[in-house]
Amino acid sequence: MKVGDRYFRSLWADVPAGRLHIIDQTRLPHAFEVRALTTVEQVAEAIRAMRVRGAPLIGVAAAFGLALAVRREPSDASISKASKELRATRPTAVNLAWAIARMRERLKGLKPAERSEAAWAEAQAIADEDVALNQAIGRHGLELLQREHDHLKRPVNILTHCNAGWVATVDWGTVTAPIFMAHEMGIPIHVWVDETRPRNQGLLTAWELASHGVPHTLVVDNAGGHLMQHKQVDLVMVGADRVTRRGDVCNKIGTYLKALAARDNGIPFYACVPSPTIDWTIEDGVEEIPIEERDPDEVRTVRGLDAKGAYATVNIVTPGTQIANPAFDVTPHDLVTGIITEKGIARASERELLAFWPRDQRSKAYLT
Ligand code: MRU
């Protein structure tokens, strides 16, 4: 999507040079910096440090990380070691394990000499498919927004949490795909953007929306309930890091509270979910999804620009204060109005998800 007047994907490969280019998201929204990664270790670091982040994007980055490992050393041992290192970076988003397993499946029958070319091609296919999935989600979400606008006959107010925008994917985003499409078609929309402490991913969403001229307002995470009570939100749209087969939605910490407030106020709550985010092996998200616990420093500090416009980090917590930093939570399926997928909008139930993905069409690759 657009950064100033130029169009970018959030990562791209230079295959002859053996480089993966990423937009360093730890520098956004105030600085736009591209990094070139040449080793699997650098890719693992970029995922761990959230230079690349968002469930779909970390899956794609991991696929290219494996391609870099195979380019250096195409043996089975090298592939196993790289897979292990990449999988250990972040535990919650299932896209990561899914992409690694898909890469391994593609490489396993090949001779070592054939593997490098195949690995780059497969990683690129995963990246290109991600764009197509998001565009399809966009088309289904667009119909929903069009209907909502036809019904309301005024701008549609959407509340979103975290960043499920184009930088969280290869392009378009999941939540932002329908928003960008609606905006392009002239459907009036306005987005309430949750700041999303502690990593402030909402600032990325605000930056993306601003770059495309979509009206939006940044709010603190606790404002959503109040806005809903005062009829300033028509629907909630969030992304997901892992969705269970019955439609429990695991997403950025604080999503569950938005779903509770939406239910109390009769406001529809949608999750935008490409199929690689669905974990068919589990049913109960609260019990079965591993929730990443991140560095307490993320809570202890706030990062922004100082008076000279340079990035600075300040401590906001008194020394010795105990800190917990769970990065995700689970919204049970009965609080979810619908799951917007590349195949259409499903109710959050096993029966409806099964109707879109019969058993033989589901990817079980991540089980291997
Ligand atoms: O910790 P993050 O920033 O990687 O978490 C990302 C989210 O929770 C997103 O909402 C989710 O991955 C969907 S991205 C299309």
GROMACS .gro file of C-alpha atoms and ligand atoms in nm:
model
  383
    1MET     CA    1   0.000   0.000   0.000
    2LYS     CA    2   0.098   0.365  -0.007
    3VAL     CA    3   0.376   0.530   0.187
    4GLY     CA    4   0.374   0.889   0.069
    5ASP     CA    5   0.347   0.861  -0.309
    6ARG     CA    6   0.513   0.519  -0.335
    7TYR     CA    7   0.363   0.174  -0.312
    8PHE     CA    8   0.530  -0.088  -0.092
    9ARG     CA    9   0.475  -0.438   0.028
   10SER     CA   10   0.574  -0.486   0.390
   11LEU     CA   11   0.854  -0.723   0.284
   12TRP     CA   12   1.011  -0.831  -0.043
   13ALA     CA   13   1.289  -1.063  -0.150
   14ASP     CA   14   1.592  -1.005  -0.367
   15VAL     CA   15   1.654  -1.367  -0.461
   16PRO     CA   16   1.982  -1.334  -0.659
   17ALA     CA   17   2.135  -1.135  -0.372
   18GLY     CA   18   1.989  -1.367  -0.105
   19ARG     CA   19   1.826  -1.077   0.080
   20LEU     CA   20   1.493  -1.026   0.248
   21HIS     CA   21   1.393  -0.660   0.275
   22ILE     CA   22   1.164  -0.564   0.561
   23ILE     CA   23   1.011  -0.239   0.679
   24ASP     CA   24   1.137  -0.207   1.037
   25GLN     CA   25   0.811  -0.163   1.230
   26THR     CA   26   0.987  -0.068   1.551
   27ARG     CA   27   1.078   0.259   1.374
   28LEU     CA   28   0.724   0.334   1.251
   29PRO     CA   29   0.528   0.555   1.243
   30HIS     CA   30   0.788   0.829   1.285
   31ALA     CA   31   1.067   0.683   1.069
   32PHE     CA   32   1.038   0.466   0.758
   33GLU     CA   33   1.340   0.237   0.746
   34VAL     CA   34   1.403  -0.065   0.530
   35ARG     CA   35   1.642  -0.337   0.652
   36ALA     CA   36   1.803  -0.611   0.448
   37LEU     CA   37   1.822  -0.949   0.623
   38THR     CA   38   2.061  -1.212   0.492
   39THR     CA   39   2.052  -1.489   0.754
   40VAL     CA   40   1.789  -1.694   0.932
   41GLU     CA   41   1.925  -1.563   1.262
   42GLN     CA   42   1.852  -1.206   1.151
   43VAL     CA   43   1.499  -1.306   1.050
   44ALA     CA   44   1.442  -1.473   1.389
   45GLU     CA   45   1.566  -1.159   1.563
   46ALA     CA   46   1.338  -0.940   1.349
   47ILE     CA   47   1.032  -1.150   1.444
   48ARG     CA   48   1.126  -1.165   1.814
   49ALA     CA   49   1.192  -0.791   1.834
   50MET     CA   50   0.872  -0.720   1.636
   51ARG     CA   51   1.051  -0.546   1.351
   52VAL     CA   52   0.813  -0.764   1.154
   53ARG     CA   53   0.491  -0.840   1.337
   54GLY     CA   54   0.128  -0.937   1.278
   55ALA     CA   55   0.029  -1.301   1.241
   56PRO     CA   56   0.031  -1.327   0.859
   57LEU     CA   57   0.355  -1.132   0.822
   58ILE     CA   58   0.553  -1.334   1.074
   59GLY     CA   59   0.450  -1.651   0.888
   60VAL     CA   60   0.575  -1.510   0.558
   61ALA     CA   61   0.896  -1.378   0.717
   62ALA     CA   62   0.964  -1.721   0.867
   63ALA     CA   63   0.917  -1.883   0.525
   64PHE     CA   64   1.182  -1.649   0.380
   65GLY     CA   65   1.397  -1.716   0.687
   66LEU     CA   66   1.394  -2.084   0.597
   67ALA     CA   67   1.483  -1.996   0.237
   68LEU     CA   68   1.786  -1.806   0.368
   69ALA     CA   69   1.888  -2.103   0.585
   70VAL     CA   70   1.856  -2.342   0.292
   71ARG     CA   71   2.056  -2.111   0.066
   72ARG     CA   72   2.342  -2.129   0.317
   73GLU     CA   73   2.312  -2.501   0.390
   74PRO     CA   74   2.042  -2.720   0.230
   75SER     CA   75   2.077  -3.028   0.455
   76ASP     CA   76   1.795  -3.180   0.663
   77ALA     CA   77   1.982  -3.082   0.978
   78SER     CA   78   2.001  -2.718   0.868
   79ILE     CA   79   1.626  -2.711   0.790
   80SER     CA   80   1.539  -2.865   1.129
   81LYS     CA   81   1.762  -2.623   1.318
   82ALA     CA   82   1.628  -2.319   1.135
   83SER     CA   83   1.266  -2.433   1.181
   84LYS     CA   84   1.320  -2.476   1.553
   85GLU     CA   85   1.479  -2.134   1.587
   86LEU     CA   86   1.203  -1.962   1.392
   87ARG     CA   87   0.919  -2.143   1.569
   88ALA     CA   88   1.057  -2.041   1.908
   89THR     CA   89   1.037  -1.669   1.827
   90ARG     CA   90   0.666  -1.615   1.902
   91PRO     CA   91   0.425  -1.882   2.028
   92THR     CA   92   0.073  -1.749   1.977
   93ALA     CA   93   0.014  -1.674   1.609
   94VAL     CA   94  -0.040  -2.006   1.433
   95ASN     CA   95   0.061  -1.863   1.095
   96LEU     CA   96   0.425  -1.897   1.196
   97ALA     CA   97   0.409  -2.272   1.255
   98TRP     CA   98   0.181  -2.314   0.954
   99ALA     CA   99   0.426  -2.144   0.716
  100ILE     CA  100   0.727  -2.335   0.850
  101ALA     CA  101   0.545  -2.667   0.816
  102ARG     CA  102   0.436  -2.581   0.462
  103MET     CA  103   0.795  -2.499   0.367
  104ARG     CA  104   0.920  -2.826   0.518
  105GLU     CA  105   0.655  -3.023   0.336
  106ARG     CA  106   0.762  -2.864   0.007
  107LEU     CA  107   1.133  -2.933   0.065
  108LYS     CA  108   1.125  -3.278   0.216
  109GLY     CA  109   1.117  -3.485  -0.104
  110LEU     CA  110   1.384  -3.281  -0.282
  111LYS     CA  111   1.756  -3.340  -0.320
  112PRO     CA  112   1.962  -3.080  -0.130
  113ALA     CA  113   2.079  -2.922  -0.457
  114GLU     CA  114   1.719  -2.854  -0.561
  115ARG     CA  115   1.607  -2.707  -0.233
  116SER     CA  116   1.721  -2.346  -0.246
  117GLU     CA  117   1.532  -2.255  -0.561
  118ALA     CA  118   1.221  -2.438  -0.438
  119ALA     CA  119   1.240  -2.267  -0.097
  120TRP     CA  120   1.249  -1.915  -0.243
  121ALA     CA  121   0.965  -1.998  -0.480
  122GLU     CA  122   0.750  -2.143  -0.200
  123ALA     CA  123   0.813  -1.848   0.031
  124GLN     CA  124   0.720  -1.612  -0.251
  125ALA     CA  125   0.404  -1.815  -0.318
  126ILE     CA  126   0.305  -1.785   0.050
  127ALA     CA  127   0.364  -1.408   0.031
  128ASP     CA  128   0.161  -1.368  -0.287
  129GLU     CA  129  -0.120  -1.584  -0.151
  130ASP     CA  130  -0.134  -1.367   0.159
  131VAL     CA  131  -0.207  -1.065  -0.060
  132ALA     CA  132  -0.481  -1.253  -0.245
  133LEU     CA  133  -0.638  -1.375   0.082
  134ASN     CA  134  -0.653  -1.023   0.218
  135GLN     CA  135  -0.805  -0.889  -0.101
  136ALA     CA  136  -1.074  -1.158  -0.081
  137ILE     CA  137  -1.141  -1.070   0.286
  138GLY     CA  138  -1.161  -0.710   0.168
  139ARG     CA  139  -1.431  -0.790  -0.087
  140HIS     CA  140  -1.648  -0.974   0.168
  141GLY     CA  141  -1.596  -0.708   0.433
  142LEU     CA  142  -1.675  -0.440   0.179
  143GLU     CA  143  -2.022  -0.592   0.121
  144LEU     CA  144  -2.080  -0.579   0.495
  145LEU     CA  145  -1.976  -0.213   0.515
  146GLN     CA  146  -2.187  -0.129   0.210
  147ARG     CA  147  -2.494  -0.290   0.372
  148GLU     CA  148  -2.424  -0.109   0.698
  149HIS     CA  149  -2.400   0.223   0.516
  150ASP     CA  150  -2.717   0.158   0.315
  151HIS     CA  151  -2.895   0.089   0.642
  152LEU     CA  152  -2.752   0.379   0.846
  153LYS     CA  153  -2.741   0.638   0.567
  154ARG     CA  154  -2.448   0.811   0.738
  155PRO     CA  155  -2.077   0.736   0.784
  156VAL     CA  156  -2.010   0.394   0.935
  157ASN     CA  157  -1.809   0.405   1.259
  158ILE     CA  158  -1.574   0.110   1.298
  159LEU     CA  159  -1.368   0.043   1.609
  160THR     CA  160  -1.047  -0.155   1.573
  161HIS     CA  161  -0.785  -0.282   1.815
  162CYS     CA  162  -0.414  -0.340   1.752
  163ASN     CA  163  -0.291  -0.331   1.393
  164ALA     CA  164  -0.441  -0.570   1.144
  165GLY     CA  165  -0.336  -0.335   0.869
  166TRP     CA  166  -0.119  -0.378   0.563
  167VAL     CA  167   0.207  -0.380   0.758
  168ALA     CA  168   0.079  -0.677   0.963
  169THR     CA  169   0.043  -0.869   0.637
  170VAL     CA  170   0.227  -0.859   0.305
  171ASP     CA  171  -0.023  -0.608   0.167
  172TRP     CA  172  -0.378  -0.476   0.218
  173GLY     CA  173  -0.416  -0.602   0.577
  174THR     CA  174  -0.710  -0.805   0.701
  175VAL     CA  175  -0.914  -0.540   0.882
  176THR     CA  176  -0.790  -0.260   0.661
  177ALA     CA  177  -0.862  -0.437   0.329
  178PRO     CA  178  -1.240  -0.376   0.351
  179ILE     CA  179  -1.177  -0.030   0.496
  180PHE     CA  180  -0.945   0.074   0.211
  181MET     CA  181  -1.185  -0.072  -0.046
  182ALA     CA  182  -1.487   0.100   0.108
  183HIS     CA  183  -1.302   0.428   0.120
  184GLU     CA  184  -1.195   0.394  -0.244
  185MET     CA  185  -1.557   0.326  -0.342
  186GLY     CA  186  -1.677   0.639  -0.167
  187ILE     CA  187  -1.854   0.466   0.122
  188PRO     CA  188  -1.815   0.712   0.410
  189ILE     CA  189  -1.641   0.549   0.705
  190HIS     CA  190  -1.467   0.662   1.019
  191VAL     CA  191  -1.235   0.440   1.224
  192TRP     CA  192  -1.185   0.457   1.600
  193VAL     CA  193  -0.827   0.338   1.648
  194ASP     CA  194  -0.737   0.185   1.984
  195GLU     CA  195  -0.389   0.293   2.089
  196THR     CA  196  -0.311  -0.067   2.202
  197ARG     CA  197  -0.069  -0.041   2.490
  198PRO     CA  198   0.197  -0.151   2.552
  199ARG     CA  199   0.335  -0.169   2.195
  200ASN     CA  200   0.100   0.096   2.055
  201GLN     CA  201   0.020  -0.088   1.734
  202GLY     CA  202  -0.273   0.152   1.695
  203LEU     CA  203  -0.021   0.414   1.590
  204LEU     CA  204   0.063   0.195   1.291
  205THR     CA  205  -0.306   0.170   1.202
  206ALA     CA  206  -0.345   0.547   1.230
  207TRP     CA  207  -0.040   0.596   1.007
  208GLU     CA  208  -0.177   0.354   0.746
  209LEU     CA  209  -0.521   0.515   0.745
  210ALA     CA  210  -0.371   0.864   0.725
  211SER     CA  211  -0.157   0.763   0.425
  212HIS     CA  212  -0.475   0.663   0.241
  213GLY     CA  213  -0.691   0.953   0.356
  214VAL     CA  214  -0.930   0.739   0.564
  215PRO     CA  215  -1.097   0.944   0.842
  216HIS     CA  216  -0.995   0.810   1.184
  217THR     CA  217  -0.953   0.907   1.549
  218LEU     CA  218  -0.699   0.764   1.791
  219VAL     CA  219  -0.837   0.673   2.135
  220VAL     CA  220  -0.691   0.517   2.448
  221ASP     CA  221  -0.769   0.150   2.495
  222ASN     CA  222  -1.026   0.214   2.765
  223ALA     CA  223  -1.242   0.451   2.558
  224GLY     CA  224  -1.423   0.183   2.356
  225GLY     CA  225  -1.694   0.099   2.610
  226HIS     CA  226  -1.785   0.465   2.654
  227LEU     CA  227  -1.798   0.524   2.278
  228MET     CA  228  -2.023   0.221   2.236
  229GLN     CA  229  -2.262   0.336   2.510
  230HIS     CA  230  -2.294   0.667   2.329
  231LYS     CA  231  -2.375   0.503   1.994
  232GLN     CA  232  -2.052   0.620   1.835
  233VAL     CA  233  -1.950   0.272   1.721
  234ASP     CA  234  -2.149   0.075   1.461
  235LEU     CA  235  -1.927  -0.230   1.446
  236VAL     CA  236  -1.601  -0.365   1.585
  237MET     CA  237  -1.351  -0.521   1.344
  238VAL     CA  238  -1.034  -0.690   1.470
  239GLY     CA  239  -0.769  -0.922   1.333
  240ALA     CA  240  -0.662  -1.254   1.485
  241ASP     CA  241  -0.349  -1.445   1.573
  242ARG     CA  242  -0.520  -1.781   1.605
  243VAL     CA  243  -0.883  -1.890   1.567
  244THR     CA  244  -1.002  -2.227   1.690
  245ARG     CA  245  -1.225  -2.458   1.485
  246ARG     CA  246  -1.533  -2.341   1.678
  247GLY     CA  247  -1.443  -1.975   1.624
  248ASP     CA  248  -1.278  -1.862   1.948
  249VAL     CA  249  -1.066  -1.561   1.847
  250CYS     CA  250  -0.723  -1.503   1.997
  251ASN     CA  251  -0.599  -1.152   1.927
  252LYS     CA  252  -0.406  -0.868   2.089
  253ILE     CA  253  -0.461  -0.824   2.463
  254GLY     CA  254  -0.770  -0.611   2.524
  255THR     CA  255  -0.972  -0.753   2.234
  256TYR     CA  256  -1.188  -0.960   2.472
  257LEU     CA  257  -1.289  -0.649   2.668
  258LYS     CA  258  -1.400  -0.484   2.344
  259ALA     CA  259  -1.609  -0.789   2.260
  260LEU     CA  260  -1.775  -0.781   2.604
  261ALA     CA  261  -1.857  -0.412   2.568
  262ALA     CA  262  -1.987  -0.473   2.215
  263ARG     CA  263  -2.217  -0.750   2.338
  264ASP     CA  264  -2.350  -0.533   2.622
  265ASN     CA  265  -2.431  -0.260   2.373
  266GLY     CA  266  -2.572  -0.478   2.095
  267ILE     CA  267  -2.288  -0.390   1.857
  268PRO     CA  268  -2.165  -0.651   1.607
  269PHE     CA  269  -1.812  -0.782   1.661
  270TYR     CA  270  -1.626  -0.921   1.358
  271ALA     CA  271  -1.285  -1.084   1.324
  272CYS     CA  272  -1.108  -1.067   0.987
  273VAL     CA  273  -0.931  -1.399   0.944
  274PRO     CA  274  -0.738  -1.558   0.656
  275SER     CA  275  -0.747  -1.940   0.665
  276PRO     CA  276  -0.380  -1.985   0.770
  277THR     CA  277  -0.484  -1.822   1.101
  278ILE     CA  278  -0.732  -2.103   1.178
  279ASP     CA  279  -0.596  -2.378   1.399
  280TRP     CA  280  -0.818  -2.677   1.318
  281THR     CA  281  -0.651  -2.887   1.588
  282ILE     CA  282  -0.804  -2.702   1.882
  283GLU     CA  283  -1.151  -2.609   1.998
  284ASP     CA  284  -1.126  -2.416   2.325
  285GLY     CA  285  -0.908  -2.111   2.276
  286VAL     CA  286  -0.896  -2.007   2.642
  287GLU     CA  287  -0.764  -2.346   2.749
  288GLU     CA  288  -0.553  -2.442   2.450
  289ILE     CA  289  -0.385  -2.137   2.295
  290PRO     CA  290  -0.041  -2.050   2.437
  291ILE     CA  291  -0.037  -1.682   2.529
  292GLU     CA  292   0.293  -1.504   2.479
  293GLU     CA  293   0.425  -1.329   2.790
  294ARG     CA  294   0.647  -1.043   2.680
  295ASP     CA  295   0.921  -0.836   2.838
  296PRO     CA  296   0.805  -0.627   3.138
  297ASP     CA  297   1.003  -0.336   2.993
  298GLU     CA  298   0.725  -0.292   2.737
  299VAL     CA  299   0.492  -0.195   3.025
  300ARG     CA  300   0.757  -0.017   3.228
  301THR     CA  301   0.842   0.227   2.953
  302VAL     CA  302   0.687   0.452   2.692
  303ARG     CA  303   0.861   0.531   2.367
  304GLY     CA  304   0.819   0.836   2.149
  305LEU     CA  305   0.993   1.136   2.003
  306ASP     CA  306   1.185   1.378   2.223
  307ALA     CA  307   1.191   1.755   2.177
  308LYS     CA  308   1.457   1.718   1.909
  309GLY     CA  309   1.249   1.464   1.715
  310ALA     CA  310   1.468   1.165   1.804
  311TYR     CA  311   1.327   0.838   1.937
  312ALA     CA  312   1.347   0.827   2.318
  313THR     CA  313   1.226   0.583   2.582
  314VAL     CA  314   1.111   0.697   2.926
  315ASN     CA  315   1.044   0.493   3.239
  316ILE     CA  316   0.692   0.540   3.384
  317VAL     CA  317   0.696   0.281   3.664
  318THR     CA  318   0.853   0.309   4.007
  319PRO     CA  319   1.137   0.061   4.063
  320GLY     CA  320   1.035  -0.272   4.215
  321THR     CA  321   0.678  -0.271   4.080
  322GLN     CA  322   0.575  -0.619   3.970
  323ILE     CA  323   0.468  -0.631   3.606
  324ALA     CA  324   0.278  -0.884   3.394
  325ASN     CA  325   0.263  -0.848   3.016
  326PRO     CA  326   0.039  -1.109   2.847
  327ALA     CA  327   0.035  -1.014   2.479
  328PHE     CA  328  -0.292  -1.175   2.367
  329ASP     CA  329  -0.633  -1.279   2.494
  330VAL     CA  330  -0.913  -1.502   2.370
  331THR     CA  331  -1.262  -1.388   2.280
  332PRO     CA  332  -1.497  -1.687   2.310
  333HIS     CA  333  -1.693  -1.768   1.996
  334ASP     CA  334  -2.029  -1.673   2.143
  335LEU     CA  335  -1.918  -1.309   2.160
  336VAL     CA  336  -1.816  -1.309   1.792
  337THR     CA  337  -2.085  -1.203   1.542
  338GLY     CA  338  -1.896  -1.323   1.239
  339ILE     CA  339  -1.560  -1.427   1.099
  340ILE     CA  340  -1.475  -1.253   0.773
  341THR     CA  341  -1.264  -1.498   0.573
  342GLU     CA  342  -1.146  -1.521   0.214
  343LYS     CA  343  -1.441  -1.751   0.146
  344GLY     CA  344  -1.709  -1.528   0.294
  345ILE     CA  345  -1.847  -1.440   0.636
  346ALA     CA  346  -1.901  -1.736   0.868
  347ARG     CA  347  -2.070  -1.746   1.205
  348ALA     CA  348  -1.818  -1.834   1.474
  349SER     CA  349  -1.914  -2.200   1.488
  350GLU     CA  350  -1.751  -2.525   1.383
  351ARG     CA  351  -2.045  -2.603   1.155
  352GLU     CA  352  -2.011  -2.279   0.955
  353LEU     CA  353  -1.633  -2.291   0.937
  354LEU     CA  354  -1.657  -2.654   0.828
  355ALA     CA  355  -1.894  -2.555   0.550
  356PHE     CA  356  -1.620  -2.329   0.408
  357TRP     CA  357  -1.337  -2.574   0.469
  358PRO     CA  358  -1.443  -2.938   0.450
  359ARG     CA  359  -1.195  -3.169   0.620
  360ASP     CA  360  -1.000  -3.252   0.305
  361GLN     CA  361  -0.940  -2.883   0.228
  362ARG     CA  362  -0.799  -2.784   0.564
  363SER     CA  363  -0.430  -2.746   0.594
  364LYS     CA  364  -0.295  -2.984   0.851
  365ALA     CA  365   0.059  -2.895   0.758
  366TYR     CA  366   0.137  -2.731   1.089
  367LEU     CA  367   0.079  -3.058   1.271
  368THR     CA  368   0.390  -3.215   1.122
  369MRU     O1  369   0.196  -0.866   1.875
  369MRU     P1  370   0.156  -0.834   1.735
  369MRU     O2  371   0.165  -0.688   1.702
  369MRU     O3  372   0.225  -0.920   1.633
  369MRU     O4  373   0.003  -0.872   1.732
  369MRU     C1  374  -0.071  -0.858   1.615
  369MRU     C2  375  -0.215  -0.872   1.633
  369MRU     O5  376  -0.265  -0.907   1.738
  369MRU     C3  377  -0.298  -0.851   1.511
  369MRU     O6  378  -0.422  -0.796   1.542
  369MRU     C4  379  -0.318  -0.986   1.443
  369MRU     O7  380  -0.196  -1.051   1.427
  369MRU     C5  381  -0.383  -0.974   1.312
  369MRU     S1  382  -0.276  -0.912   1.187
  369MRU     C6  383  -0.357  -0.917   1.041
   0.00000   0.00000   0.00000
